[in-house]
Each structure stands twice: as C-alpha cells, then as structure tokens.
C-alpha cells in the first residue's frame, strides 16, 4: 500500500498563515500601549533591538507596523516601571515578556557553561578578579553602566571585541543571568543584580523548558523545519529540536507537510495537525501598504522570506557604498501578502523632513496611481511617527525594477 501523501500548503496560503502568525495578516489596530502592547509582544514572542536610527529604532518600527498608534514612549514603562518585559538575547538582542523568563533562563545556564570555558582565555588571567570586583560594585551601589566602571588604566583592552575588562565582566554577568538590564538612558544599558530587577526566576527542568521553547517557536512560525524551530529562540540545539519534532509526531501532535515555495518548489516542514486547512480559512491580508523594519520578525530569517515571498533581502550597512546593491539601510514594503519593493529613506529631524532617496519595485510590480496613493499615505504615517512634518521625494526616487 503506497504511503499517504503529505498535506500540501500552497504558497498563497503559506504566506497568509505566516503573516497572520506574525500579526501582519489583519488591519493594524489597537492603541499600542499598556496591555495591548504587551499582548502583541507576547504573540510575537520577542522583538529585536537594534541601535540604527535612520528613521526609528528596529523595535519601534516592528511595533509601529502592527500598531500605528504606538509611540516609542509607550514601551519603556512596560520594561522599567512595570517589569512586564525584559531585555536579553535570543538570536540577537531582544525585548521579551517576563512571563517567558523561566524558560529563557535555560539560555543563561548554557551560556554560563560556555563562557566559563572560554572567557578567561579571551580576557586574560585577571578576568575572574574583575568579575568579583564588578559584582561587589553593583551589590554596593546598584545600577551601573559600563562607563561607570571603566578605569583610567584600561582605556583600551586587548580582550574580546576590544572591550575594557569591566565591560566584558558586565556582559558576562548579564549573559549568565547574574545581572539584568534595569533601564536604558540614551540607549545606554544600565545593569543591576537580577533579583533586584526581576526577583528570583523560577527554576524549571531542562525538558520543560525545551518543550515550551520548541512549541512556542512552532506556534509563532506556523510551520517550520526542526532547524528553524531551534533557530527561533536560539536556545535549543538542532538535535534537541529534531528529537522534539520526532517525539511530537509519534504522539500525533505534529505532522509533516509539504510547503510550496514562491518558485513552485516544495519544502518539507512540521506543523500542528490541520494547519493547511486552517490556512485556507484565514482572511486575506489587507491591501494597506506597510513599511517594515529590516529586522521585522517576518524577515529576520532571510532565507525563509526568500523561499516564501521570492524576496531576497540583505543588510548592506557594512558593505562599502560603491558595492551596495541598494542602500545603507533599506526598508521592505509589504502589500497584501507580497513584498512589493524596498525604499531608502532617512528622517532629517533638524529640517523636519522624511527624505525619500530611492524606491525599487520588485520585478512585475508597477507603482501606478493606486499603489502610489497607498505608499504616500503610509509615508505620511511614518513621517509623523518619526517626528517630522513632511515627506520629500528625491528627483530620481522611483527606480526601475531590478
């Protein structure tokens, strides 16, 4: 008897499901503060933090794309006053709901084991003494930033990343869970003992943590390979994620499906049972055009975005200007379930202007009157969000599709 065919998730339905799971599948609404904002971040899992501010910081752009009423001042109270969110590491620096801390704590344990083996070699024999001095300083004085600890004798370190020893010690203590980021001031991080910031996180068995992490990753991705599940939080190893998928499949809680890519090819993935049927019933993604952060959760896995949407995106910040294909920090444009282009723009706050340098439509996408109207409406919203009064288009702002 031939084996049963795997359920097929057509590309249109796969894109729709993926965008719904990333909170981009419906009309953006909500006041974007307090419980509404916290609930959004819980559903996303986390939001990435990045320091580039040509328009707004990445975490603010991520939230604005889903809550146009959101403003950056809405986030800090949830982190620094209410302690409903905390800042730590997933695949990169991120803001995470405090409810998830008992599970994320597994990362602290694993990072501590890795760092105990490596960091003293990187930082030299004096590193362990430096750790103790930093612990004592924070215990006695409370919130500190790395600049508070930098000594005149250590203006330049020969250690990892050229950090001075106290900066390396703070980072070590934060990554291993002894310290927490208590607040930011002008984007500078201040640290304190974790129990002063978050109390004493519950200690859970590794198996409980891994089950939650893998399940929560798949819930937010909709469908994924075991490698993509592991990469979501970057805590479970690929082997642990693969074993979890096998165990859940044997118990009937997962099934293998075929996912159609944008080019018609097929990729096998894991999903909860009946996810293909669920995707077929979801509402269409609204026509509203949205500017996305380069670090948006829907785009952070560049290879996955390319397979699903046929949209190849790379950050070119570190590429010499003469070798850039597009620009320094280019924003993808989402319309319905398609990524229709990318735009190079920058807020000139002194002049009160959002300068549009260039827009590159995707192949086969025309920016006619209707699409331009939707673009202009979105750029007006973005300008207000960035704190400028008007939008200015450069002389050759609309490029030919590549």
Coordinates of C-alpha atoms in Angstrom, one line a residue:
X1 CA 0.0 0.0 0.0
X2 CA 1.6 3.4 -1.0
X3 CA 2.4 5.8 1.8
X4 CA -0.2 8.6 2.3
X5 CA 0.6 11.9 0.6
X6 CA 1.6 14.7 3.0
X7 CA -0.8 17.6 3.2
X8 CA 0.2 20.4 0.8
X9 CA 0.3 24.0 2.0
X10 CA 0.0 26.1 -1.2
X11 CA 2.3 29.2 -1.4
X12 CA -0.6 31.7 -1.2
X13 CA -1.9 30.0 1.9
X14 CA 1.6 29.6 3.4
X15 CA 2.3 33.3 3.0
X16 CA -1.1 34.2 4.5
X17 CA -0.6 31.9 7.5
X18 CA 2.9 33.2 8.1
X19 CA 1.8 36.8 8.1
X20 CA -1.2 36.1 10.4
X21 CA 1.1 34.4 12.8
X22 CA 3.4 37.4 12.7
X23 CA 0.5 39.8 13.4
X24 CA 0.6 41.3 9.9
X25 CA -2.4 39.5 8.5
X26 CA -5.1 41.9 9.6
X27 CA -5.8 45.6 9.6
X28 CA -3.5 47.3 12.1
X29 CA -5.5 48.5 15.1
X30 CA -5.2 49.0 18.8
X31 CA -3.8 51.8 20.9
X32 CA -0.3 50.3 21.2
X33 CA 0.3 50.8 24.8
X34 CA -0.1 49.0 28.1
X35 CA -1.8 45.6 28.0
X36 CA -2.5 45.9 24.3
X37 CA 1.2 46.4 23.5
X38 CA 2.3 43.7 26.0
X39 CA -0.2 41.2 24.4
X40 CA 1.2 42.0 20.9
X41 CA 4.8 41.3 22.1
X42 CA 3.7 38.1 23.7
X43 CA 2.1 36.9 20.5
X44 CA 5.3 37.7 18.5
X45 CA 7.5 36.1 21.2
X46 CA 10.0 38.9 21.3
X47 CA 11.1 42.0 19.3
X48 CA 14.7 42.6 18.2
X49 CA 16.6 45.6 19.5
X50 CA 18.9 47.4 17.1
X51 CA 20.7 50.7 17.5
X52 CA 20.4 52.0 13.9
X53 CA 18.2 55.1 13.9
X54 CA 18.0 56.5 10.4
X55 CA 14.2 56.6 10.8
X56 CA 13.4 54.9 14.1
X57 CA 14.9 52.0 16.1
X58 CA 14.1 48.5 14.9
X59 CA 11.9 47.5 17.9
X60 CA 9.9 50.7 17.5
X61 CA 9.4 50.1 13.7
X62 CA 8.3 46.5 14.4
X63 CA 5.6 47.6 16.8
X64 CA 4.5 50.6 14.7
X65 CA 3.9 48.3 11.6
X66 CA 1.3 46.5 13.7
X67 CA 0.0 49.3 15.9
X68 CA 0.1 52.7 14.1
X69 CA -0.9 54.4 17.3
X70 CA 2.2 53.1 19.0
X71 CA 4.9 55.6 20.0
X72 CA 8.4 54.8 21.5
X73 CA 7.5 56.3 24.8
X74 CA 4.9 53.5 25.3
X75 CA 7.5 50.8 25.6
X76 CA 9.8 51.9 28.4
X77 CA 7.1 51.8 31.2
X78 CA 6.5 48.1 30.5
X79 CA 10.2 47.4 30.8
X80 CA 11.4 49.8 33.5
X81 CA 8.3 50.5 35.7
X82 CA 6.0 47.5 35.4
X83 CA 8.8 44.9 34.7
X84 CA 6.4 43.1 32.3
X85 CA 9.3 42.9 29.7
X86 CA 13.0 42.3 30.0
X87 CA 15.9 42.6 27.6
X88 CA 18.1 39.7 26.8
X89 CA 19.4 37.5 24.0
X90 CA 17.6 35.3 21.5
X91 CA 19.2 35.1 18.1
X92 CA 20.1 38.7 18.8
X93 CA 19.4 41.4 21.5
X94 CA 15.7 41.3 22.1
X95 CA 12.9 42.5 24.4
X96 CA 11.0 39.5 25.8
X97 CA 7.9 39.1 28.0
X98 CA 8.8 38.5 31.6
X99 CA 6.3 35.5 31.6
X100 CA 8.9 33.7 29.4
X101 CA 11.8 34.2 31.7
X102 CA 11.7 30.8 33.5
X103 CA 12.1 29.1 30.1
X104 CA 14.6 31.6 28.7
X105 CA 16.7 31.0 31.8
X106 CA 18.0 27.8 30.2
X107 CA 20.0 30.1 27.9
X108 CA 21.7 31.6 31.0
X109 CA 22.8 28.3 32.3
X110 CA 24.1 27.1 28.9
X111 CA 25.8 30.5 28.1
X112 CA 27.4 30.4 31.6
X113 CA 28.9 26.9 30.9
X114 CA 30.3 28.0 27.6
X115 CA 31.7 31.3 28.9
X116 CA 33.3 29.7 31.9
X117 CA 35.4 27.7 29.5
X118 CA 36.2 30.5 27.0
X119 CA 36.1 33.9 28.5
X120 CA 39.0 33.7 30.9
X121 CA 41.2 32.7 28.0
X122 CA 39.9 35.7 25.9
X123 CA 40.1 38.2 28.7
X124 CA 43.3 37.1 30.4
X125 CA 44.0 35.8 33.9
X126 CA 42.8 39.0 35.6
X127 CA 39.2 38.4 34.3
X128 CA 37.9 36.4 37.3
X129 CA 39.1 39.0 39.7
X130 CA 37.4 41.7 37.6
X131 CA 34.2 39.7 37.8
X132 CA 34.3 39.8 41.5
X133 CA 35.0 43.5 41.6
X134 CA 32.1 44.2 39.4
X135 CA 29.8 42.0 41.4
X136 CA 30.9 43.9 44.6
X137 CA 30.5 47.3 43.0
X138 CA 26.9 46.6 41.7
X139 CA 25.9 45.0 45.0
X140 CA 27.0 48.1 46.9
X141 CA 25.9 50.8 44.5
X142 CA 23.1 49.4 42.3
X143 CA 22.5 50.5 38.7
X144 CA 25.7 50.9 36.7
X145 CA 26.7 51.2 33.0
X146 CA 30.0 50.1 31.6
X147 CA 31.3 53.7 31.5
X148 CA 30.8 54.0 35.3
X149 CA 33.3 51.1 35.7
X150 CA 35.9 51.9 33.1
X151 CA 39.2 52.7 34.8
X152 CA 41.8 55.1 33.6
X153 CA 44.3 52.3 33.4
X154 CA 42.1 50.3 30.9
X155 CA 41.2 52.7 28.3
X156 CA 41.8 50.1 25.7
X157 CA 41.5 46.4 26.2
X158 CA 43.3 43.6 24.4
X159 CA 40.4 41.3 25.2
X160 CA 37.4 40.2 23.2
X161 CA 35.9 42.9 20.9
X162 CA 38.4 45.4 22.5
X163 CA 36.1 45.8 25.4
X164 CA 37.7 47.1 28.6
X165 CA 37.6 44.5 31.4
X166 CA 34.7 45.8 33.3
X167 CA 32.5 46.0 30.2
X168 CA 33.4 42.3 29.5
X169 CA 32.6 41.4 33.1
X170 CA 29.2 43.2 32.9
X171 CA 28.4 41.4 29.7
X172 CA 29.5 38.0 31.2
X173 CA 27.4 38.5 34.3
X174 CA 24.3 39.6 32.2
X175 CA 24.6 36.7 29.7
X176 CA 24.9 34.2 32.5
X177 CA 21.9 35.6 34.3
X178 CA 23.5 37.2 37.4
X179 CA 22.8 40.7 36.2
X180 CA 19.8 42.2 34.4
X181 CA 19.4 45.3 32.3
X182 CA 17.4 47.6 34.6
X183 CA 16.9 50.5 32.2
X184 CA 18.4 52.4 29.3
X185 CA 19.3 56.0 29.1
X186 CA 20.0 57.4 25.7
X187 CA 20.2 53.8 24.6
X188 CA 23.0 53.1 27.1
X189 CA 22.4 50.0 29.1
X190 CA 22.3 50.1 33.0
X191 CA 22.7 46.8 34.9
X192 CA 21.8 45.6 38.3
X193 CA 21.5 42.3 40.2
X194 CA 18.8 40.1 38.6
X195 CA 17.0 39.7 41.9
X196 CA 16.7 43.4 42.3
X197 CA 15.2 43.8 38.8
X198 CA 13.1 40.6 38.3
X199 CA 13.2 38.8 41.7
X200 CA 14.2 35.1 41.7
X201 CA 13.1 33.4 38.4
X202 CA 11.5 30.0 38.8
X203 CA 13.9 27.1 38.1
X204 CA 12.4 24.6 35.7
X205 CA 13.7 21.3 34.4
X206 CA 15.5 21.4 31.1
X207 CA 12.9 19.2 29.5
X208 CA 10.1 21.5 30.5
X209 CA 12.0 24.5 29.1
X210 CA 12.8 22.8 25.8
X211 CA 9.2 21.6 25.3
X212 CA 7.9 25.1 25.8
X213 CA 10.6 26.7 23.7
X214 CA 10.1 24.4 20.7
X215 CA 6.3 24.5 21.0
X216 CA 6.2 28.3 21.3
X217 CA 8.5 28.7 18.3
X218 CA 6.3 26.5 16.1
X219 CA 3.2 28.3 17.2
X220 CA 4.7 31.6 16.1
X221 CA 6.1 30.2 12.8
X222 CA 3.0 28.2 11.8
X223 CA 5.2 25.6 10.0
X224 CA 8.9 25.0 10.2
X225 CA 11.8 22.6 9.9
X226 CA 13.4 21.4 13.1
X227 CA 16.3 23.7 12.3
X228 CA 14.0 26.7 12.0
X229 CA 12.4 25.8 15.3
X230 CA 15.8 25.7 17.0
X231 CA 16.8 29.0 15.5
X232 CA 13.7 30.9 16.7
X233 CA 14.9 31.4 20.3
X234 CA 18.4 30.1 19.6
X235 CA 18.4 28.1 22.8
X236 CA 17.5 24.5 21.9
X237 CA 20.2 22.8 19.8
X238 CA 19.2 21.5 16.3
X239 CA 19.4 18.0 17.7
X240 CA 17.1 18.8 20.6
X241 CA 14.6 20.4 18.2
X242 CA 14.7 17.4 15.8
X243 CA 14.2 15.0 18.7
X244 CA 11.2 17.1 19.9
X245 CA 9.7 17.0 16.4
X246 CA 10.1 13.3 16.2
X247 CA 8.5 12.8 19.7
X248 CA 5.6 15.1 19.0
X249 CA 5.0 13.5 15.6
X250 CA 4.9 10.0 17.2
X251 CA 2.4 11.3 19.7
X252 CA 0.2 12.7 16.9
X253 CA 0.7 16.3 17.9
X254 CA 2.7 17.2 14.8
X255 CA 2.6 16.1 11.2
X256 CA 4.9 16.6 8.3
X257 CA 3.5 18.8 5.5
X258 CA 4.8 20.0 2.1
X259 CA 5.1 23.7 1.8
X260 CA 5.0 25.3 -1.7
X261 CA 7.7 28.0 -2.2
X262 CA 7.3 31.1 -4.3
X263 CA 9.1 29.4 -7.2
X264 CA 6.9 26.4 -7.1
X265 CA 9.4 24.1 -5.4
X266 CA 8.4 22.0 -2.3
X267 CA 10.0 22.1 1.1
X268 CA 9.0 19.6 3.9
X269 CA 8.1 21.1 7.3
X270 CA 6.5 20.2 10.6
X271 CA 3.2 21.7 11.6
X272 CA 0.3 21.1 14.0
X273 CA -2.4 18.8 12.5
X274 CA -4.8 20.5 10.2
X275 CA -2.7 23.7 9.7
X276 CA -3.2 23.5 5.9
X277 CA -7.0 23.6 6.5
X278 CA -6.6 26.5 8.9
X279 CA -4.5 28.5 6.4
X280 CA -7.2 28.1 3.8
X281 CA -9.8 29.7 6.0
X282 CA -7.8 32.7 7.0
X283 CA -8.9 36.2 5.8
X284 CA -6.9 37.8 3.0
X285 CA -4.1 40.2 4.1
X286 CA -5.2 43.8 3.8
X287 CA -4.2 45.9 0.8
X288 CA -2.7 48.5 3.1
X289 CA 0.9 49.1 2.3
X290 CA 3.3 48.9 5.2
X291 CA 6.9 49.8 5.8
X292 CA 8.8 47.1 7.6
X293 CA 11.9 47.2 9.7
X294 CA 14.8 45.2 8.2
X295 CA 14.7 43.3 11.5
X296 CA 11.0 42.6 11.4
X297 CA 10.2 39.1 12.8
X298 CA 8.7 38.2 9.4
X299 CA 12.0 38.9 7.7
X300 CA 14.7 38.0 10.2
X301 CA 15.1 34.6 8.6
X302 CA 16.3 35.9 5.3
X303 CA 16.3 32.5 3.6
X304 CA 12.8 31.7 4.7
X305 CA 11.5 35.0 3.5
X306 CA 13.2 34.4 0.1
X307 CA 11.6 31.0 -0.2
X308 CA 8.1 32.1 0.8
X309 CA 7.9 35.5 -0.9
X310 CA 10.6 35.4 -3.5
X311 CA 12.1 38.4 -1.8
X312 CA 15.9 38.5 -1.4
X313 CA 17.0 40.9 1.3
X314 CA 20.4 41.6 2.8
X315 CA 21.6 44.4 5.2
X316 CA 24.2 46.5 3.5
X317 CA 25.3 48.6 6.4
X318 CA 28.8 47.0 6.4
X319 CA 29.1 46.9 2.6
X320 CA 31.2 49.7 1.0
X321 CA 28.9 52.3 -0.6
X322 CA 30.3 51.6 -4.1
X323 CA 29.4 48.0 -3.8
X324 CA 25.9 48.3 -2.4
X325 CA 23.1 46.8 -4.5
X326 CA 20.5 49.1 -2.9
X327 CA 21.4 51.3 0.1
X328 CA 22.8 51.6 3.6
X329 CA 19.5 50.8 5.5
X330 CA 16.6 49.9 3.1
X331 CA 13.1 49.2 4.3
X332 CA 11.0 46.4 2.8
X333 CA 7.4 47.3 1.7
X334 CA 4.6 44.8 2.4
X335 CA 1.3 45.0 0.5
X336 CA -1.3 42.2 0.9
X337 CA 0.8 39.0 1.1
X338 CA 3.6 40.3 -1.2
X339 CA 6.8 42.2 -0.6
X340 CA 6.4 44.7 -3.4
X341 CA 9.6 46.7 -3.1
X342 CA 12.2 48.4 -0.8
X343 CA 12.7 52.0 0.0
X344 CA 15.8 54.0 1.0
X345 CA 14.8 56.9 3.3
X346 CA 16.0 58.9 6.2
X347 CA 14.5 61.3 8.7
X348 CA 16.1 64.7 8.8
X349 CA 14.7 65.8 12.2
X350 CA 16.5 69.2 12.2
X351 CA 14.7 70.1 8.9
X352 CA 11.5 68.3 9.8
X353 CA 11.7 66.2 6.6
X354 CA 11.5 62.5 5.7
X355 CA 13.7 62.3 2.7
X356 CA 12.9 59.6 0.1
X357 CA 16.1 58.7 -1.8
X358 CA 15.0 55.7 -3.8
X359 CA 12.3 53.1 -4.2
X360 CA 13.0 49.8 -6.0
X361 CA 9.8 47.9 -7.0
X362 CA 10.1 44.2 -7.2
X363 CA 10.0 42.6 -10.6
X364 CA 6.5 42.6 -12.0
X365 CA 5.3 45.3 -9.6
X366 CA 4.1 48.6 -11.1
X367 CA 3.7 51.7 -8.9
X368 CA 0.7 53.2 -10.6
X369 CA -1.7 55.7 -9.2
X370 CA -3.4 53.4 -6.7
X371 CA -0.3 52.0 -5.3
X372 CA 1.4 55.4 -5.1
X373 CA -1.5 56.7 -3.2
X374 CA -1.2 53.9 -0.7
X375 CA 2.5 54.5 -0.4
X376 CA 2.1 58.2 0.2
X377 CA -0.5 57.5 2.9
X378 CA 2.0 55.1 4.6
X379 CA 4.9 57.6 4.3
X380 CA 2.8 60.3 5.9
X381 CA 2.1 58.0 8.8
X382 CA 5.8 57.1 9.0
X383 CA 6.8 60.7 8.9
X384 CA 4.5 61.5 11.9
X385 CA 5.9 58.5 13.7
X386 CA 9.5 59.7 13.1
X387 CA 8.6 63.2 14.4
X388 CA 8.9 65.1 11.1
X389 CA 6.4 67.3 9.3
X390 CA 6.6 66.4 5.7
X391 CA 7.8 63.9 3.1
X392 CA 10.2 65.0 0.3
X393 CA 10.9 62.8 -2.8
X394 CA 14.3 62.9 -4.5
X395 CA 14.5 63.7 -8.2
X396 CA 15.0 60.0 -9.2
X397 CA 13.2 58.4 -6.3
X398 CA 11.4 55.7 -8.3
X399 CA 13.8 53.2 -9.8
X400 CA 13.2 50.6 -12.5
X401 CA 12.7 47.0 -11.1
X402 CA 15.9 45.0 -11.0

